[in-house]
Coordinates of C-alpha atoms and ligand atoms in Angstrom, one line a residue:
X4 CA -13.0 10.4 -22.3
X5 CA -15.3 13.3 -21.1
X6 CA -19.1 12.0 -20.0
X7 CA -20.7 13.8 -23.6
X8 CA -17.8 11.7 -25.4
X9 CA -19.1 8.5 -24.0
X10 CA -22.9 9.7 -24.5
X11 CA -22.2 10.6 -27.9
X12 CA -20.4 7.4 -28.6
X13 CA -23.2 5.5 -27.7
X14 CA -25.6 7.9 -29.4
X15 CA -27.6 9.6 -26.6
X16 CA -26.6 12.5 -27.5
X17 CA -27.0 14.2 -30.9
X18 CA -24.5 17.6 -30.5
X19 CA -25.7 19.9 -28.5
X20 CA -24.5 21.4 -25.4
X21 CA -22.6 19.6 -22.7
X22 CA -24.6 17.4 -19.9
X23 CA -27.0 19.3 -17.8
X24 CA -28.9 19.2 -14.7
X25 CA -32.7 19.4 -14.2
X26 CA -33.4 21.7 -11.0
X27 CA -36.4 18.8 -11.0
X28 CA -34.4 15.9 -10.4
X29 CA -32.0 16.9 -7.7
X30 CA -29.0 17.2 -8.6
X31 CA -28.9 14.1 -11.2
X32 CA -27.8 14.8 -14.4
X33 CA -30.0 14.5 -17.1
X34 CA -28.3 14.6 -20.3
X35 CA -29.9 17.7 -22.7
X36 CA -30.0 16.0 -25.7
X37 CA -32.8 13.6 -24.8
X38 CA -35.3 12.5 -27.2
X39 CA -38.3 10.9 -25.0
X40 CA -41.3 9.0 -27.4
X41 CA -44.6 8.5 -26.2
X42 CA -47.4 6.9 -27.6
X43 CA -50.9 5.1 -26.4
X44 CA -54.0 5.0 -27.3
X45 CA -56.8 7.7 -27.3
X46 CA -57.8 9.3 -24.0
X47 CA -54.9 7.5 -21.5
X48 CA -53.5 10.9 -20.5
X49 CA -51.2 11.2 -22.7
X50 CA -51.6 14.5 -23.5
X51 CA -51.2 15.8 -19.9
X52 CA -48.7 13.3 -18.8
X53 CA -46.2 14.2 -21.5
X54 CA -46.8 18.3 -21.0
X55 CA -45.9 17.7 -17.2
X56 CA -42.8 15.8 -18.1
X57 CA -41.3 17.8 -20.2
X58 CA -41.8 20.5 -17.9
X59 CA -40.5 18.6 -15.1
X60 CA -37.2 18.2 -17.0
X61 CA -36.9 21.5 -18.7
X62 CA -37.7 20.3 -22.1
X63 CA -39.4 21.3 -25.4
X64 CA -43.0 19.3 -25.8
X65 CA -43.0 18.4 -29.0
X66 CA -47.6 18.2 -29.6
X67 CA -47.3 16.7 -32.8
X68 CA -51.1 16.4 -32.9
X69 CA -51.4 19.8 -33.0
X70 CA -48.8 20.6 -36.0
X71 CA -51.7 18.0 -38.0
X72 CA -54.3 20.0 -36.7
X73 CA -52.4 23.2 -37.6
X74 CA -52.0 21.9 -40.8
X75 CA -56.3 21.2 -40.8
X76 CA -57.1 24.6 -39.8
X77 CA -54.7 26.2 -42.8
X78 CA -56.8 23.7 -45.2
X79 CA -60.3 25.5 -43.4
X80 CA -59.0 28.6 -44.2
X81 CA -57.4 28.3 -47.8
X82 CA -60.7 26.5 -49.0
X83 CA -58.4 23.5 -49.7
X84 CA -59.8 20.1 -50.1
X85 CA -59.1 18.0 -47.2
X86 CA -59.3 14.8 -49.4
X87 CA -57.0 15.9 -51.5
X88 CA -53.1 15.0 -51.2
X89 CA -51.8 17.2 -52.9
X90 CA -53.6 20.4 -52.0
X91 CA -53.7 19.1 -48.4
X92 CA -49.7 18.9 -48.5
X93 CA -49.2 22.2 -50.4
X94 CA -50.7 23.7 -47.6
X95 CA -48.5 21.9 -44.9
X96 CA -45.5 22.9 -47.0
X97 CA -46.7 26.5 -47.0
X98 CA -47.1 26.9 -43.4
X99 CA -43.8 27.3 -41.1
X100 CA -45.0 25.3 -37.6
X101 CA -43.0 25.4 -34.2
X102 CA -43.8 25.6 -30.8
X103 CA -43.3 28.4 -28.0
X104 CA -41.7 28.1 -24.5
X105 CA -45.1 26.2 -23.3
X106 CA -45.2 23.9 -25.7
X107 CA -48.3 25.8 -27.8
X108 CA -48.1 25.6 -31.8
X109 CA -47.3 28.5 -33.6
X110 CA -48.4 28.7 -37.2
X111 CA -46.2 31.3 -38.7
X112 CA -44.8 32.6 -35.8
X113 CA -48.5 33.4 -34.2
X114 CA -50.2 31.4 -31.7
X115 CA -52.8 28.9 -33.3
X116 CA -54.7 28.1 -29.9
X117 CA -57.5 27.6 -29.7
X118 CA -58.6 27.5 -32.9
X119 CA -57.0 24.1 -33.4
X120 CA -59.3 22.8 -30.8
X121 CA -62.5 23.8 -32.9
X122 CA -64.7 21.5 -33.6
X123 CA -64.4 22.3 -37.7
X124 CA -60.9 21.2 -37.1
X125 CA -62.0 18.3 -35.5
X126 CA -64.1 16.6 -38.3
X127 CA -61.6 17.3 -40.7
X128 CA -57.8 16.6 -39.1
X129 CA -58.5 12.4 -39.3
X130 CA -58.9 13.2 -43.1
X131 CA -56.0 15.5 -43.8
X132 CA -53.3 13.4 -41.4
X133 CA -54.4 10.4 -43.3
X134 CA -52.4 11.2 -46.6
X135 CA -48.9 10.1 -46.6
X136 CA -47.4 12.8 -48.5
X137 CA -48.9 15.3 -45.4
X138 CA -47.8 12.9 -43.0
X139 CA -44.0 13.3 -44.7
X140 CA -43.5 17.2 -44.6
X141 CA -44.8 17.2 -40.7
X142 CA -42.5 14.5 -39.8
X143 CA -39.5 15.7 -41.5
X144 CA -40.5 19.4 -39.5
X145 CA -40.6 17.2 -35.9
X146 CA -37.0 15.5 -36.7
X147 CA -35.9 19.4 -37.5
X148 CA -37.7 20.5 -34.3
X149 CA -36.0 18.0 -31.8
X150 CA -32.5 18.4 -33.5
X151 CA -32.7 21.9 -32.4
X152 CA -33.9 21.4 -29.2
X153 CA -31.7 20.2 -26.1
X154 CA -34.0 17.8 -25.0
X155 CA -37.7 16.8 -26.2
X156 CA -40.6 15.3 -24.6
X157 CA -42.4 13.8 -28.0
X158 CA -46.1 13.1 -28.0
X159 CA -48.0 11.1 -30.7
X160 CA -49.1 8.1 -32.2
X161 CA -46.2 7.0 -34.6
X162 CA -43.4 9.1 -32.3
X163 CA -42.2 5.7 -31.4
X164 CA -42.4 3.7 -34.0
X165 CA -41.7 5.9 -37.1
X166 CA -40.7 9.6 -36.6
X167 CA -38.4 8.7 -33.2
X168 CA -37.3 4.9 -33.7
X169 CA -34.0 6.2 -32.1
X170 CA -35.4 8.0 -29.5
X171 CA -33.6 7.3 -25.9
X172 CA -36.6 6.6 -24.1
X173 CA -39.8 5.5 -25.4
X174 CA -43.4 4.9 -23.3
X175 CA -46.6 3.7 -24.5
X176 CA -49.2 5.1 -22.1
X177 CA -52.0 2.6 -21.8
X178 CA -55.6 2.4 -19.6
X179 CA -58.2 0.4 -19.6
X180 CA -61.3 1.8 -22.1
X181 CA -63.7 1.6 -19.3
X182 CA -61.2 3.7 -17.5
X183 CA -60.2 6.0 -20.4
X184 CA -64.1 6.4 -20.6
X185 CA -64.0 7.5 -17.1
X186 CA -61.5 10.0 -17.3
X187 CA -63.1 11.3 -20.4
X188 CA -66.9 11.5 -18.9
X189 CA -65.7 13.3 -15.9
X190 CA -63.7 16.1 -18.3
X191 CA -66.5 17.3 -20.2
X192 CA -68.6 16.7 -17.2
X193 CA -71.4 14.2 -18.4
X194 CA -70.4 11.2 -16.1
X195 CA -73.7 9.7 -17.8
X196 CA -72.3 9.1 -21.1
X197 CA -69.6 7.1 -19.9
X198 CA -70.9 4.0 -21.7
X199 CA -71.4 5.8 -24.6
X200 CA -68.2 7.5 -24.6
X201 CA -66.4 3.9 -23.9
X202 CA -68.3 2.7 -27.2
X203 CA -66.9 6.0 -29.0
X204 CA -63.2 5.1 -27.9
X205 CA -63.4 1.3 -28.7
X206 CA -64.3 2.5 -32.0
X207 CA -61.6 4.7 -32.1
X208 CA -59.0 2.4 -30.8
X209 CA -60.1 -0.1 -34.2
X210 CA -59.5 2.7 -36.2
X211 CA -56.1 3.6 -34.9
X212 CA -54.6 0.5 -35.1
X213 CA -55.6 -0.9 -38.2
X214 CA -55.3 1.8 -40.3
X215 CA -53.0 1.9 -43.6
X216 CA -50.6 4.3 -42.3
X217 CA -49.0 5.2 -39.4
X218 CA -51.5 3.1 -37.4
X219 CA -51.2 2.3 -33.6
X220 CA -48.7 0.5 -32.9
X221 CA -46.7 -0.6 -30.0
X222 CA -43.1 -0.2 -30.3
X223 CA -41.2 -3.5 -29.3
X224 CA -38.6 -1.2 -26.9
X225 CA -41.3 1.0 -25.4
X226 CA -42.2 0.6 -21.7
X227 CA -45.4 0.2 -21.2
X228 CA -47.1 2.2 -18.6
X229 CA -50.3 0.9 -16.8
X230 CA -52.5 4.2 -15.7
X231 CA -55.4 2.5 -14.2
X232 CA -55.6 3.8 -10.9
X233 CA -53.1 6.3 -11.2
X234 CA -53.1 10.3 -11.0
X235 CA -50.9 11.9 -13.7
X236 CA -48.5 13.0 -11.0
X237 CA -47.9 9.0 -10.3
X238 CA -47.5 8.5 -13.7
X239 CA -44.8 11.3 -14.6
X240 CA -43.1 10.5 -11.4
X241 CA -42.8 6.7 -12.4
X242 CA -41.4 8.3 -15.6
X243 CA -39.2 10.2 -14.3
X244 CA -37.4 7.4 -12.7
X245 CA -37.0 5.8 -16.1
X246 CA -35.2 8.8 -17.2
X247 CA -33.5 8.9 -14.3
X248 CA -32.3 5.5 -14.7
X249 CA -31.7 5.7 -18.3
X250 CA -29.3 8.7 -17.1
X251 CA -27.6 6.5 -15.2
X252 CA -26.7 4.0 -17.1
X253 CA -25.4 6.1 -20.2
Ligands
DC7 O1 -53.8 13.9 -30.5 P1 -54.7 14.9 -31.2 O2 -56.2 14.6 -31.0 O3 -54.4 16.3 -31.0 O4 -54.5 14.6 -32.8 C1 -55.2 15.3 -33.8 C2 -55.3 14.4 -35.0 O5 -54.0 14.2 -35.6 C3 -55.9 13.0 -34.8 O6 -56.8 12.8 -35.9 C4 -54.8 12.1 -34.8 C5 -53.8 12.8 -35.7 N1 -52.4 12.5 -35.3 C6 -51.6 11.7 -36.2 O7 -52.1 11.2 -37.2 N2 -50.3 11.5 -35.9 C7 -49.8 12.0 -34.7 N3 -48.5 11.8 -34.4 C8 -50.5 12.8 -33.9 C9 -51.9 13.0 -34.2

């Protein structure tokens, strides 16, 4: 039996195009139909880890905070309710989202950066991702997204646990809060708020994990990644020897 046969057989692969090779990793194969999960907490890097991954391996970045925020900045601009299910999911059913070559959201095709950063978006997008019935129409467009792509680099708090439970490789990013306060307070350049900050993100972290649905949780099969002390470029090189390994043996 061919290598894809055997992949396939042991479900690493879902169609797709034969194995492939990163011109990252040398010349190890790396086969395309990876789905890699990762999840964490507020502020431990995710965000920039998982961008510099997928890039390192040639695959899609799946930012599936910024299809809910997509979907927060169509509610803005339709006048729709955000506490309200069912306008808030007529909206995300209205709305085609996908990603281009760098990983940015698309909202019908045209480029919804940067106005999913604003900070109207901001106050609202806890609101609107909060209703199940939003939650389902976004995760049913994710499973579509990676089942097209040849290899996927998920980011997102319930990627592990409930969009990708299959997924070949999963990660849970963690840091210390002191440290993810750290990180924080130097990015916005007010290393004097750190305390404050750290306050903010404990908060957060409460919220996150004890909310109704889709809260923050750590997947049982996920390997959990320590970034104290590291630069991103540790961390995605420590990740890439996962996937390397998890090449390996399939
Ligand atoms: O990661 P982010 O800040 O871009 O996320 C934006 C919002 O979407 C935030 O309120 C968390 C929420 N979110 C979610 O509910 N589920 C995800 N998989 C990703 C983000």
């Amino acid at each position: 039996m061919g290598r894809g046969g055997l992949l396939r057989r042991v479900g690493l692969i879902r169609g797709g195009p034969p194995v492939g090779y990163s011109p990252h990793l040398s010349s190890e194969p790396v086969h395309p139909a990876m789905i890699i999960a990762i999840d964490g907490p507020a502020g431990a890097g995710k965000s920039t880890v998982s961008r510099g991954l997928a890039k390192a391996l040639g695959f899609l970045f799946l930012d599936t905070g910024a299809m809910y925020r997509a979907v927060a900045l169509k509610v803005l601009e339709s006048g729709a309710d955000p506490h309200s299910e069912t306008q808030c999911r007529a909206v995300a059913e209205r709305h085609r989202l996908s990603f281009d070559s760098a990983g940015k959201i698309l909202i019908d095709g045209t480029p919804g950066e940067p106005d999913v950063r604003s900070k109207r978006v901001e106050e609202i997008v806890s609101a609107v991702s909060a209703h199940p019935r939003v939650r389902a129409v976004i995760v049913a467009r994710q499973r579509e997204i990676a089942n097209a792509a040849h290899g996927v680099v998920a980011e997102g708090r319930d990627t592990t646990t409930v969009v990708f439970p299959d997924a070949t490789l999963k990660f849970f990013l963690n840091a210390s809060a002191a440290e993810r306060a750290r990180r924080k307070a130097l990015e916005v350049g007010k290393p004097e708020e750190q305390a404050r900050i750290e306050q903010d993100l404990r908060r957060r972290d409460t919220l996150d994990s004890t909310r109704e649905h889709s809260p923050l949780l750590q997947a049982a099969d996920a390997r959990v990644i320590e970034t104290d002390g590291h630069t991103s470029d540790q961390v995605i090189a420590d990740m890439l020897a996962h996937v390397r390994a998890a090449g390996a043996k399939s």
